[in-house]
CSV table of C-alpha atoms and ligand atoms in Angstrom, one decimal:
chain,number,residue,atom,x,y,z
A,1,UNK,CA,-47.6,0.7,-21.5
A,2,UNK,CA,-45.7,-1.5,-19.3
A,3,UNK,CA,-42.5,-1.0,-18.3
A,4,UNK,CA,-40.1,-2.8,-20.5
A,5,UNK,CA,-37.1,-2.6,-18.7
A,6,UNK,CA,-36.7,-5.7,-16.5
A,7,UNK,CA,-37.9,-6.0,-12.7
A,8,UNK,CA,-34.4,-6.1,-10.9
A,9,UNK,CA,-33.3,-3.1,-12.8
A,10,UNK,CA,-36.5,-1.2,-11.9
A,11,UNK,CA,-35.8,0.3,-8.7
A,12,UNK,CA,-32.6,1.9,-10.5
A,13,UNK,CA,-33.2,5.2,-12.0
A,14,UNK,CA,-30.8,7.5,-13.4
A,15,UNK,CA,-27.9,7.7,-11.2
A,16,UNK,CA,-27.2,10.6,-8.7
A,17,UNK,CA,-24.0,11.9,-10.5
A,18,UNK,CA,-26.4,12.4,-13.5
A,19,UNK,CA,-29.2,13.8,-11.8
A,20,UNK,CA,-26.8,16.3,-9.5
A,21,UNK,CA,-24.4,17.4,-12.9
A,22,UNK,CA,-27.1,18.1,-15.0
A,23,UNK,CA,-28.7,20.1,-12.0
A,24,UNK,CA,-25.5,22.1,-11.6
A,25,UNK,CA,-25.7,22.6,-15.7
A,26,UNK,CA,-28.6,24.0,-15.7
A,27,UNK,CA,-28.0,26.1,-12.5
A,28,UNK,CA,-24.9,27.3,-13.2
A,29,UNK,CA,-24.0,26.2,-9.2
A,30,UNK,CA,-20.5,25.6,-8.4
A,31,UNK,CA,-20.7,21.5,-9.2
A,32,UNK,CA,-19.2,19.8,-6.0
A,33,UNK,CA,-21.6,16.7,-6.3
A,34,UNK,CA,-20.2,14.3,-9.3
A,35,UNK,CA,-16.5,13.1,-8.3
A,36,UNK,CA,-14.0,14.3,-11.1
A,37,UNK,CA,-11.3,16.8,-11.3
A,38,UNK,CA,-11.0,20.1,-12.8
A,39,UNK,CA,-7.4,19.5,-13.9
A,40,UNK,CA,-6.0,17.3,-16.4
A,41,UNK,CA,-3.4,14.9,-15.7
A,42,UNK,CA,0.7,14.3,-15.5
A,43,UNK,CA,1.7,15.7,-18.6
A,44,UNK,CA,4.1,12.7,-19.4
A,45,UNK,CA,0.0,10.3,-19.4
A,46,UNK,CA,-1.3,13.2,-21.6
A,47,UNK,CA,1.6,13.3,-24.2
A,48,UNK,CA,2.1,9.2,-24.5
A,49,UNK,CA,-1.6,8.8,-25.3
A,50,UNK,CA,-1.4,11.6,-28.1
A,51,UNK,CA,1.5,10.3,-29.8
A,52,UNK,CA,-0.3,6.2,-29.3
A,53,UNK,CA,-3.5,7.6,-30.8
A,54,UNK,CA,-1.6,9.8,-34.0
A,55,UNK,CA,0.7,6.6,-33.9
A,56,UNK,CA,-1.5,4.3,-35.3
A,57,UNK,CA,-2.3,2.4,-31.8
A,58,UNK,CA,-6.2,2.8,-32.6
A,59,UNK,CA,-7.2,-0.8,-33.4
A,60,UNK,CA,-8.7,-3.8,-30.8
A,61,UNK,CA,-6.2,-4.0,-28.0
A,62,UNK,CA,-5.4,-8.0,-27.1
A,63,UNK,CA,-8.6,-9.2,-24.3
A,64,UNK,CA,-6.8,-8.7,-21.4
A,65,UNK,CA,-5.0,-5.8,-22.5
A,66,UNK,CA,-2.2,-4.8,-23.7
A,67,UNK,CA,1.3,-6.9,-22.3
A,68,UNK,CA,3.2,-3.1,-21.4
A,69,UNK,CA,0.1,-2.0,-19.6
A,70,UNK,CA,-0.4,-5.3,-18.0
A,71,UNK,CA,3.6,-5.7,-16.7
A,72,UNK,CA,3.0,-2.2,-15.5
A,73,UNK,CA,0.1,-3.2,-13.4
A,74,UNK,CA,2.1,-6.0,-11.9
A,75,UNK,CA,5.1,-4.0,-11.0
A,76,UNK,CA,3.3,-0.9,-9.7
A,77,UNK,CA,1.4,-3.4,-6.6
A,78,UNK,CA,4.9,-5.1,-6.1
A,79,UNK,CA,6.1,-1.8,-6.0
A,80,UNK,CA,3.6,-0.1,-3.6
A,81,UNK,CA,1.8,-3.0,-1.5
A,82,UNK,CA,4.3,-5.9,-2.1
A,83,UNK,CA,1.9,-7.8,-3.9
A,84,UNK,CA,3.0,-10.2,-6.8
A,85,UNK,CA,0.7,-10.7,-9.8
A,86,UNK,CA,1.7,-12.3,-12.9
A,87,UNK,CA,1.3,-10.2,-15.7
A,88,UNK,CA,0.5,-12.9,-18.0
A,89,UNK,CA,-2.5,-14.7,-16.5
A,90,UNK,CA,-3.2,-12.4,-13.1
A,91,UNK,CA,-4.2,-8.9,-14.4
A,92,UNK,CA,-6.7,-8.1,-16.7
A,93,UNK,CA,-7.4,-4.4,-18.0
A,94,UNK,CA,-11.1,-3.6,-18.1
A,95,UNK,CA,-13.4,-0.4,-18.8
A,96,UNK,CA,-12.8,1.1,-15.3
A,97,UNK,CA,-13.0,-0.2,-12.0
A,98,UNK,CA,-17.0,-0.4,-12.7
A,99,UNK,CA,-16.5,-2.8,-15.2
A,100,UNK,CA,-13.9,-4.6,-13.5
A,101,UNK,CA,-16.0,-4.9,-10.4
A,102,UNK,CA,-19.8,-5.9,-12.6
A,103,UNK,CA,-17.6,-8.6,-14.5
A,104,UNK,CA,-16.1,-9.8,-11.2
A,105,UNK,CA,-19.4,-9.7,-9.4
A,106,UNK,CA,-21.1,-11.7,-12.6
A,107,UNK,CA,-18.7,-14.1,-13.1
A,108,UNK,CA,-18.7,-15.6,-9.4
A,109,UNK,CA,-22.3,-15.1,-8.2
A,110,UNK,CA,-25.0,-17.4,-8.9
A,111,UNK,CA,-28.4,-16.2,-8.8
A,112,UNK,CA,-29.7,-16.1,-4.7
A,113,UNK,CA,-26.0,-15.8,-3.7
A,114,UNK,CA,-25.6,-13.1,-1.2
A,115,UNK,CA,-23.1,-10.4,-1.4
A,116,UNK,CA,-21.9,-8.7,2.1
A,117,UNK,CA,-20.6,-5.0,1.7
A,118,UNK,CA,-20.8,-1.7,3.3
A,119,UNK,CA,-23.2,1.1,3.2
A,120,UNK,CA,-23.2,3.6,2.1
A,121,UNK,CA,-22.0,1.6,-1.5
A,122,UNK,CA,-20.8,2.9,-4.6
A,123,UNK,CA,-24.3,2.7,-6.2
A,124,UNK,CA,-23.1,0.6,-8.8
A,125,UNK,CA,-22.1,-1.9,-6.6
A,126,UNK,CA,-26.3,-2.5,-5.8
A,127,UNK,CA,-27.0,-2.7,-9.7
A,128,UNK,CA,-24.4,-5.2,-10.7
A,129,UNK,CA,-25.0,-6.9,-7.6
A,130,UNK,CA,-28.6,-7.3,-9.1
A,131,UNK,CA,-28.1,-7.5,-12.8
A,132,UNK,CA,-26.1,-11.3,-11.6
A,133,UNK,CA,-29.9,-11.8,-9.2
A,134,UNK,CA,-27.8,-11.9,-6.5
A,135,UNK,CA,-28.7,-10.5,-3.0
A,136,UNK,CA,-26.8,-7.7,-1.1
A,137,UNK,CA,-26.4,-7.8,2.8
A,138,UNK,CA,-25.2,-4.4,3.6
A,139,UNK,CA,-23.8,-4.0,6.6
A,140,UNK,CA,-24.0,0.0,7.8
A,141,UNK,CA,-20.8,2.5,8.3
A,142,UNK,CA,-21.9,5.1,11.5
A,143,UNK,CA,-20.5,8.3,12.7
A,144,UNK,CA,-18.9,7.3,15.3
A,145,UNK,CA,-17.8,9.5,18.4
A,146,UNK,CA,-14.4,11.4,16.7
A,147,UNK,CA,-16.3,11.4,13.1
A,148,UNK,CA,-14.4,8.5,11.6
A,149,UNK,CA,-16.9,6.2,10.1
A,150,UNK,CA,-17.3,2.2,11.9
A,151,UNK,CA,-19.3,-0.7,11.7
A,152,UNK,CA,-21.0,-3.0,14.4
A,153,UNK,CA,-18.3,-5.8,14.3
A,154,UNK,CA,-21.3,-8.2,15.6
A,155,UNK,CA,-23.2,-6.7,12.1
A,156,UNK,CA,-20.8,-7.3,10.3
A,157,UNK,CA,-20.8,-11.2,11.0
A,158,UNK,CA,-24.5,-11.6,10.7
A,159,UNK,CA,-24.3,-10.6,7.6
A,160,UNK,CA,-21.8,-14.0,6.6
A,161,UNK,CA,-23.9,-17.1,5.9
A,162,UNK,CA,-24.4,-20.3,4.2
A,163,UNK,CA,-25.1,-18.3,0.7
A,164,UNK,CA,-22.1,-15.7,0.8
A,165,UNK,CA,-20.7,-15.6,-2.1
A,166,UNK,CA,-18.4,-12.3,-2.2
A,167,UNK,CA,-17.7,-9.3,0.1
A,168,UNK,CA,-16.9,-6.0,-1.6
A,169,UNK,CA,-15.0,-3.8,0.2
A,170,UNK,CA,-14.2,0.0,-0.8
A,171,UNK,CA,-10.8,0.9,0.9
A,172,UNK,CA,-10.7,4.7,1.3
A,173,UNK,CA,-14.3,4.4,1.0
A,174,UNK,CA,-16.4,6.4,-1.1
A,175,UNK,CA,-18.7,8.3,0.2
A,176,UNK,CA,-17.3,8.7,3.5
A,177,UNK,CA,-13.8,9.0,3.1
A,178,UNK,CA,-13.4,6.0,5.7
A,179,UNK,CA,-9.6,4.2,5.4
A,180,UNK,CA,-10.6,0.9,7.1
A,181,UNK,CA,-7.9,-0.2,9.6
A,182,UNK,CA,-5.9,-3.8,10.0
A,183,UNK,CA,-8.1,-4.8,12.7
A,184,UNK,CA,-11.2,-4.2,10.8
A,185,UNK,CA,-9.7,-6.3,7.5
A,186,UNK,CA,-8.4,-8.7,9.1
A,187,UNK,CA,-12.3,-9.5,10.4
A,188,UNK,CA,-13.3,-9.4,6.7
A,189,UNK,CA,-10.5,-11.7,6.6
A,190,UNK,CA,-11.4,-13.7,9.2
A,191,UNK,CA,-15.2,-14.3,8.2
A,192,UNK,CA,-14.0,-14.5,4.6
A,193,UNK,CA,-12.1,-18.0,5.0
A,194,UNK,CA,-14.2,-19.1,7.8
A,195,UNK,CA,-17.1,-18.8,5.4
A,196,UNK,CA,-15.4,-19.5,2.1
A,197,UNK,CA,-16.3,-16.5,0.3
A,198,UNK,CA,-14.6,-14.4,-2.0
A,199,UNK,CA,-13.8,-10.8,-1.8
A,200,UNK,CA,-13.5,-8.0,-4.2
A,201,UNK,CA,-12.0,-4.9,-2.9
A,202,UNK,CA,-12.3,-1.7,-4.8
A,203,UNK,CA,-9.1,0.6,-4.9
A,204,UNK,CA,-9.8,2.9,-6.7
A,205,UNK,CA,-8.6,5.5,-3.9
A,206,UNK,CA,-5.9,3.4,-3.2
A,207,UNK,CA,-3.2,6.4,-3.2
A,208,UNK,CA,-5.6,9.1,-1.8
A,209,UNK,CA,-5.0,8.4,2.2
A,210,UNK,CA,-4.3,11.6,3.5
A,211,UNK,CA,-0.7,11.5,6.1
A,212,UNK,CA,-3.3,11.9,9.1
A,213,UNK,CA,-4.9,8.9,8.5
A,214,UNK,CA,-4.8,6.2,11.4
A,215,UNK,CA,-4.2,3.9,9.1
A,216,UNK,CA,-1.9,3.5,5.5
A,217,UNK,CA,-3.9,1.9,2.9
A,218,UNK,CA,-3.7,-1.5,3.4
A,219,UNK,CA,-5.1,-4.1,0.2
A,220,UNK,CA,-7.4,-6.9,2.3
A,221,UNK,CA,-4.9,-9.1,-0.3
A,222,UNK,CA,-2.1,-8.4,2.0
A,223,UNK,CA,-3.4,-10.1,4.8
A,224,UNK,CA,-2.8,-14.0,5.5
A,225,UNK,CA,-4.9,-16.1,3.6
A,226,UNK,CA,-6.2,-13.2,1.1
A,227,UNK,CA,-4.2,-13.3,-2.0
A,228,UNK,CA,-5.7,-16.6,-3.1
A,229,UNK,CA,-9.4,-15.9,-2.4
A,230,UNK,CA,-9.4,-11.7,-3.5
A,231,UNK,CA,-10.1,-9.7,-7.0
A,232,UNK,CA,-8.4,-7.1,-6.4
A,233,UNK,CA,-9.4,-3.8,-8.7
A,234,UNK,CA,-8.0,-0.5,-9.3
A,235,UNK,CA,-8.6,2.2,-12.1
A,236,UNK,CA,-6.1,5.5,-13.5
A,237,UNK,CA,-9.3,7.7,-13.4
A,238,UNK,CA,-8.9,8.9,-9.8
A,239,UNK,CA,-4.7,8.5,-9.5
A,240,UNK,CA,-4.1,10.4,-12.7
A,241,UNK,CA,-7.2,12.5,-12.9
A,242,UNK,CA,-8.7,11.2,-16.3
A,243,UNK,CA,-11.8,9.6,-14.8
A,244,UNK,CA,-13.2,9.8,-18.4
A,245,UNK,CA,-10.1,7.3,-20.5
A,246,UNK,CA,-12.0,4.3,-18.0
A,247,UNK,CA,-9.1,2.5,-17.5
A,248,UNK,CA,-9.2,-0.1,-15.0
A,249,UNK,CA,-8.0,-3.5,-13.9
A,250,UNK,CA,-8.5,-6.6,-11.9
A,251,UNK,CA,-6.0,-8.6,-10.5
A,252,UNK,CA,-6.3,-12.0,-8.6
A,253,UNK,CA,-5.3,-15.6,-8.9
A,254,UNK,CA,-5.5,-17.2,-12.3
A,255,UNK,CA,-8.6,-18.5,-11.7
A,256,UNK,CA,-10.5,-16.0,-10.5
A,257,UNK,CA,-8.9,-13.5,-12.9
A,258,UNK,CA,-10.0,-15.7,-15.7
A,259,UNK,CA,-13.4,-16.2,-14.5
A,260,UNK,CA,-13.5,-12.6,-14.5
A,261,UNK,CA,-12.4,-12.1,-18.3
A,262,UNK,CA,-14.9,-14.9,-19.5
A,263,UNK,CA,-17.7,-12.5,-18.6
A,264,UNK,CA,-15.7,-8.9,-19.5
A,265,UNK,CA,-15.3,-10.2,-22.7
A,266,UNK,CA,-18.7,-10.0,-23.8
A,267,UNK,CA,-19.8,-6.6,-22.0
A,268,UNK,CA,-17.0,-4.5,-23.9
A,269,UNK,CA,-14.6,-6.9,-25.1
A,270,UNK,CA,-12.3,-4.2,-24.6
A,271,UNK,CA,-11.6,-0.2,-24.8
A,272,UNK,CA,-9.2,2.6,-24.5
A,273,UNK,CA,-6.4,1.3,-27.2
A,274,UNK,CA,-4.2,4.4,-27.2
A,275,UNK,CA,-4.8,5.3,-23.6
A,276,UNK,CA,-3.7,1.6,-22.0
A,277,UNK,CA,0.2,2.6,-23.2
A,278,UNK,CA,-0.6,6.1,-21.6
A,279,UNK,CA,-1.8,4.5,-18.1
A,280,UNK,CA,1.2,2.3,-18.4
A,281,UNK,CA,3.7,5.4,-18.5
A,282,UNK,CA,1.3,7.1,-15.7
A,283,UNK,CA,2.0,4.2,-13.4
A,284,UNK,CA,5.5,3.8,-13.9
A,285,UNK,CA,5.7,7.7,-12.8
A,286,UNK,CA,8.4,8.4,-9.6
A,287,UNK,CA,7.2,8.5,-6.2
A,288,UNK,CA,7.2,12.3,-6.1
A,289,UNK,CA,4.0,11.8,-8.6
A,290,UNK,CA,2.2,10.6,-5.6
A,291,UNK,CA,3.6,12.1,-2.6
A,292,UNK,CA,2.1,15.5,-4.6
A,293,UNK,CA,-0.9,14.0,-6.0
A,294,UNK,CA,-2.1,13.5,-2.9
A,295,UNK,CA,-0.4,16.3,-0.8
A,296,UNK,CA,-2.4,18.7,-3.3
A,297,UNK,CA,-5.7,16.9,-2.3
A,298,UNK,CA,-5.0,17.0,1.3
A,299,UNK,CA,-4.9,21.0,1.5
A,300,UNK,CA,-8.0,21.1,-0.8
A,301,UNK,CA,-9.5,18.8,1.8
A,302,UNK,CA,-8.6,21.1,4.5
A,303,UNK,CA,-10.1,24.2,2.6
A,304,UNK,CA,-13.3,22.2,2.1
A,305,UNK,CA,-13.6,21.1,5.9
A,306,UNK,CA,-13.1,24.4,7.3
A,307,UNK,CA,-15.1,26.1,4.2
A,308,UNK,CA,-18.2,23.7,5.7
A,309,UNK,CA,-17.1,24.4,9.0
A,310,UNK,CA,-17.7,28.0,8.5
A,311,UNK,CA,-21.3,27.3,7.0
A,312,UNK,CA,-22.4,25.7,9.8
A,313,UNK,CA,-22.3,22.2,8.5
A,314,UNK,CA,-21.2,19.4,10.8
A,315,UNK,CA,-18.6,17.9,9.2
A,316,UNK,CA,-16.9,14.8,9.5
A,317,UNK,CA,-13.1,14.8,8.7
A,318,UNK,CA,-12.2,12.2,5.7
A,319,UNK,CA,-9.2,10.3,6.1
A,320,UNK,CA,-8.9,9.2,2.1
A,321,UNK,CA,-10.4,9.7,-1.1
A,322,UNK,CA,-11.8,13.4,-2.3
A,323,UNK,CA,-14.9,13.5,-0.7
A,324,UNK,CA,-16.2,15.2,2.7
A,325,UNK,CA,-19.5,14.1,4.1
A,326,UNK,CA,-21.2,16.4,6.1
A,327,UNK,CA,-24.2,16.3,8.3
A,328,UNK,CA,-27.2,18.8,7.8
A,329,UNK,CA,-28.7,18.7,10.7
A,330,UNK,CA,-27.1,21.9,12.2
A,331,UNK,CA,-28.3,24.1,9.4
A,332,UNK,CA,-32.1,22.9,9.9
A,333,UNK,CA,-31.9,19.9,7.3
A,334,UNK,CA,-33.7,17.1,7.8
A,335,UNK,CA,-33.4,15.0,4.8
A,336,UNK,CA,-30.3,15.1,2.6
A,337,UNK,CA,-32.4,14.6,-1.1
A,338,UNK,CA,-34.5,17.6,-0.3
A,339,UNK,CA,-31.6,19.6,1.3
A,340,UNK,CA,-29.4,19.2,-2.1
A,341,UNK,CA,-32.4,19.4,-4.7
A,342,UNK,CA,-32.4,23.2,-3.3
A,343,UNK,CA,-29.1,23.6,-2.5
A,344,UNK,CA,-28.7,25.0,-6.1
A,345,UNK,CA,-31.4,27.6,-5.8
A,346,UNK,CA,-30.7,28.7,-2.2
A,347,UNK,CA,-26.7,29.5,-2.5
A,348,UNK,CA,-25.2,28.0,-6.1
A,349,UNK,CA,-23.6,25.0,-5.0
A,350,UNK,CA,-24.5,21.1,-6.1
A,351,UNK,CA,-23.6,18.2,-3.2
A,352,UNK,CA,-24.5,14.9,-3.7
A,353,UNK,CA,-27.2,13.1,-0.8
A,354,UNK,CA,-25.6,10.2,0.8
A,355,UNK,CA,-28.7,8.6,2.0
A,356,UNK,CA,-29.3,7.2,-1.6
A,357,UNK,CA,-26.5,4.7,-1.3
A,358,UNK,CA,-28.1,3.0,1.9
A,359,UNK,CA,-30.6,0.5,1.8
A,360,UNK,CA,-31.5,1.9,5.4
A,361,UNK,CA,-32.0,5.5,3.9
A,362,UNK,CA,-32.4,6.6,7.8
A,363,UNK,CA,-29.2,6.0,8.5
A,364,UNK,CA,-28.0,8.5,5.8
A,365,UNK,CA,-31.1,10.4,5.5
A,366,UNK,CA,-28.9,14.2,6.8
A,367,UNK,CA,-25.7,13.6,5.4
A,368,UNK,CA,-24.6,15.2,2.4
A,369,UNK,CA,-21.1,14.2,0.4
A,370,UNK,CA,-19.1,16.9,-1.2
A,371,UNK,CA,-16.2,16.8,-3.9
A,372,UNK,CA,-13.0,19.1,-3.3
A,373,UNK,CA,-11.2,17.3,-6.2
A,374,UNK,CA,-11.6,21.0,-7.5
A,375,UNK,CA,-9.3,23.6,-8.4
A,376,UNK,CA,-8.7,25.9,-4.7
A,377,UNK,CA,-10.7,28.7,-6.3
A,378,UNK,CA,-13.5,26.7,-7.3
A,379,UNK,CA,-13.5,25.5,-3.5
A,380,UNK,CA,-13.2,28.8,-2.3
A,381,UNK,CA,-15.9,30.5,-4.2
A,382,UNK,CA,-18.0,27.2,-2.9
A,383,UNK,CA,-17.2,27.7,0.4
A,384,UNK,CA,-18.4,31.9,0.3
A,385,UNK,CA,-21.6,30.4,-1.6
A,386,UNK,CA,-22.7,28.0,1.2
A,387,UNK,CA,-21.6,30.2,4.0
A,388,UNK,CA,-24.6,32.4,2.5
A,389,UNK,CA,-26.8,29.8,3.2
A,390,UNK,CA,-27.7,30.2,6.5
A,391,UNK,CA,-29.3,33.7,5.0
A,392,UNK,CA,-30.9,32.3,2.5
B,1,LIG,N1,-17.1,8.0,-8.8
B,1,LIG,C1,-17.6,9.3,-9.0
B,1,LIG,C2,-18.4,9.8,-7.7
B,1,LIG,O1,-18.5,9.0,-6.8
B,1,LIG,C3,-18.5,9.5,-10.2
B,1,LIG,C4,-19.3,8.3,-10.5
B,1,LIG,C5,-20.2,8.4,-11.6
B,1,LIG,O2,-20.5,9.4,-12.2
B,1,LIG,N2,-20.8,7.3,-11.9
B,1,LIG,O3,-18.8,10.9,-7.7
């Protein structure tokens, strides 16, 4: 029988995260592939969206969500990157930032428009990109000499042309924990308006920069000229640890925001009733929310770097998010699908290969990306696992 899915979604199978969780299921490894926490989060989120849900807040929330969450949107980007959105009109609530960014991507690209971004990409970022028949240009992150992740600034503008649409851009990037700097947006910026594309920056990370970052997080909608021509999109999965409520939101002028609605309200319509007043009390929390959520991930990043250290891996130092990449090559790997399809067996722990979110696959072919958004046990007994594999 043919295949009856259709051709552009062919070369998608099931995602990594899927493939690498159920392997850790059924392995019983330590699961540091799939990116989601072993805690639950602030207790003030959990108890609002208990008393909403037993409180009778369980019908079709209004299409761009509800006005509380909304307001709290708007006041929690004036209050953390200056940025002014009207709540009414500018911010629309979506089913996580990967609804947020296929509605965005949908809504502005016309079939054969291009779509500049970075790889390695957030793999849905390559099927929404071709769900619209639109064409990505990736433009590739390296190692460079003091493990921070760059790209050819000369790539980076051959990769701009008479078709681009849209640049995505992941700010702390995921997989490689890269914070991009000012001079490096404000190139984006640059090619942006001198090519009059739009951008759609994903934020999802947007308060997990660790304090020895070079750079604070910086929205590319901050920089001159930005605002008016950037959907900007955030979620509450990674900031308040409930990656499963998928609560997100895009924010942008009117008329890109409602471009973006037109087309998110016929994928979901909308979701989440009782957690959307939840994610509003969750933002609204005090800075020392924050300053701990993401001082707690910046030790568990340091027990995961010198964990990997230990096991031989060669390990390149995030400077955001919750995920390490590491590079294989000093334990005898050679290809990072093989290396983590037996990780499992050899020593009980499941990492994600990075090389699958690369069009050029060399460029990511022995680098590996591991979670530590994991309670310091769970980290620990990882790290005693994989320093047996060297033995193994
Ligand atoms: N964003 C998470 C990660 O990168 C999980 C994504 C998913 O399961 N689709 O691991």
């Amino acid at each position: 029988m043919t295949d009856p899915l259709v051709r552009r979604m062919r070369p998608f199978g099931t995602t990594i995260f899927a493939e690498m969780s159920a392997l850790a299921v059924r392995t019983g490894a330590v699961n540091l592939g799939q990116g989601f926490p072993d805690t639950d989060g602030p207790a003030q989120m959990l108890a609002a969206a208990a008393e909403a849900l037993r409180g009778g807040r369980n019908q079709y929330p209004p299409g761009p969500g509800i006005p509380e969450l909304r307001a709290a949107v708007a006041a929690h980007q004036r209050r953390f990157w200056g940025l002014e959105y009207d709540p009414d009109g500018e911010v629309l609530i979506t089913a996580g930032a990967t609804e947020a960014v296929a509605a965005a991507i949908l809504a502005l690209c016309e079939p054969g428009d291009e779509v500049v971004c970075f790889e390695p990409y957030y793999d849905s970022y390559a099927a929404s990109i071709a769900l619209a028949g639109a064409v990505r240009r990736p433009v590739t992150l390296y190692p460079g000499p003091e493990g921070r992740y760059q790209f050819d600034p000369a790539a980076l503008r051959a990769a701009f042309g008479p078709r681009t649409r849209l640049v995505l851009v992941n700010s702390p990037h995921n997989p490689t924990g890269k914070v991009f700097t000012r001079e490096e947006l404000a190139l984006v910026a640059r090619l942006c308006q001198e090519f009059d594309a739009y951008a759609v920056t994903d934020e999802v990370y947007e308060h997990l920069i660790f304090t020895d970052a070079a750079t604070p997080h910086l929205p590319l909608a901050t920089l001159p000229g930005m605002r008016e021509r950037t959907v900007r999109i955030s979620s509450a999965g990674k900031t308040f640890s409930c990656t499963g409520w998928k609560i997100g939101w895009a924010s942008g002028p009117a008329p890109l925001v409602s471009a973006v609605t037109r087309v998110k309200q016929f994928l979901t319509y909308v979701n989440g009733a009782p957690l959307q007043p939840a994610v509003a009390v969750a933002l609204g929390l005090g800075d020392d929310y924050y300053t701990a959520f993401r001082d707690g991930l910046q030790a568990r990043r340091d027990q995961l770097l010198s964990g990997l250290a230990d096991a031989g891996f060669g390990v390149l130092r995030p400077e955001g998010t919750y995920f390490v990449t590491a590079d294989i090559t000093p334990l005898g790997g050679t290809d990072g699908v093989e290396f983590c399809r037996s990780l499992p067996e050899r020593c009980g722990v499941v990492a994600v290969p990075t090389q699958v979110f690369y069009d050029d696959a060399d460029a990511g072919r022995r680098l590996v990306r591991f979670a530590f958004c994991k309670r310091p046990e769970v980290l620990a007994e990882a790290a005693d696992r994989l320093r047996g594999y060297a033995k193994s």
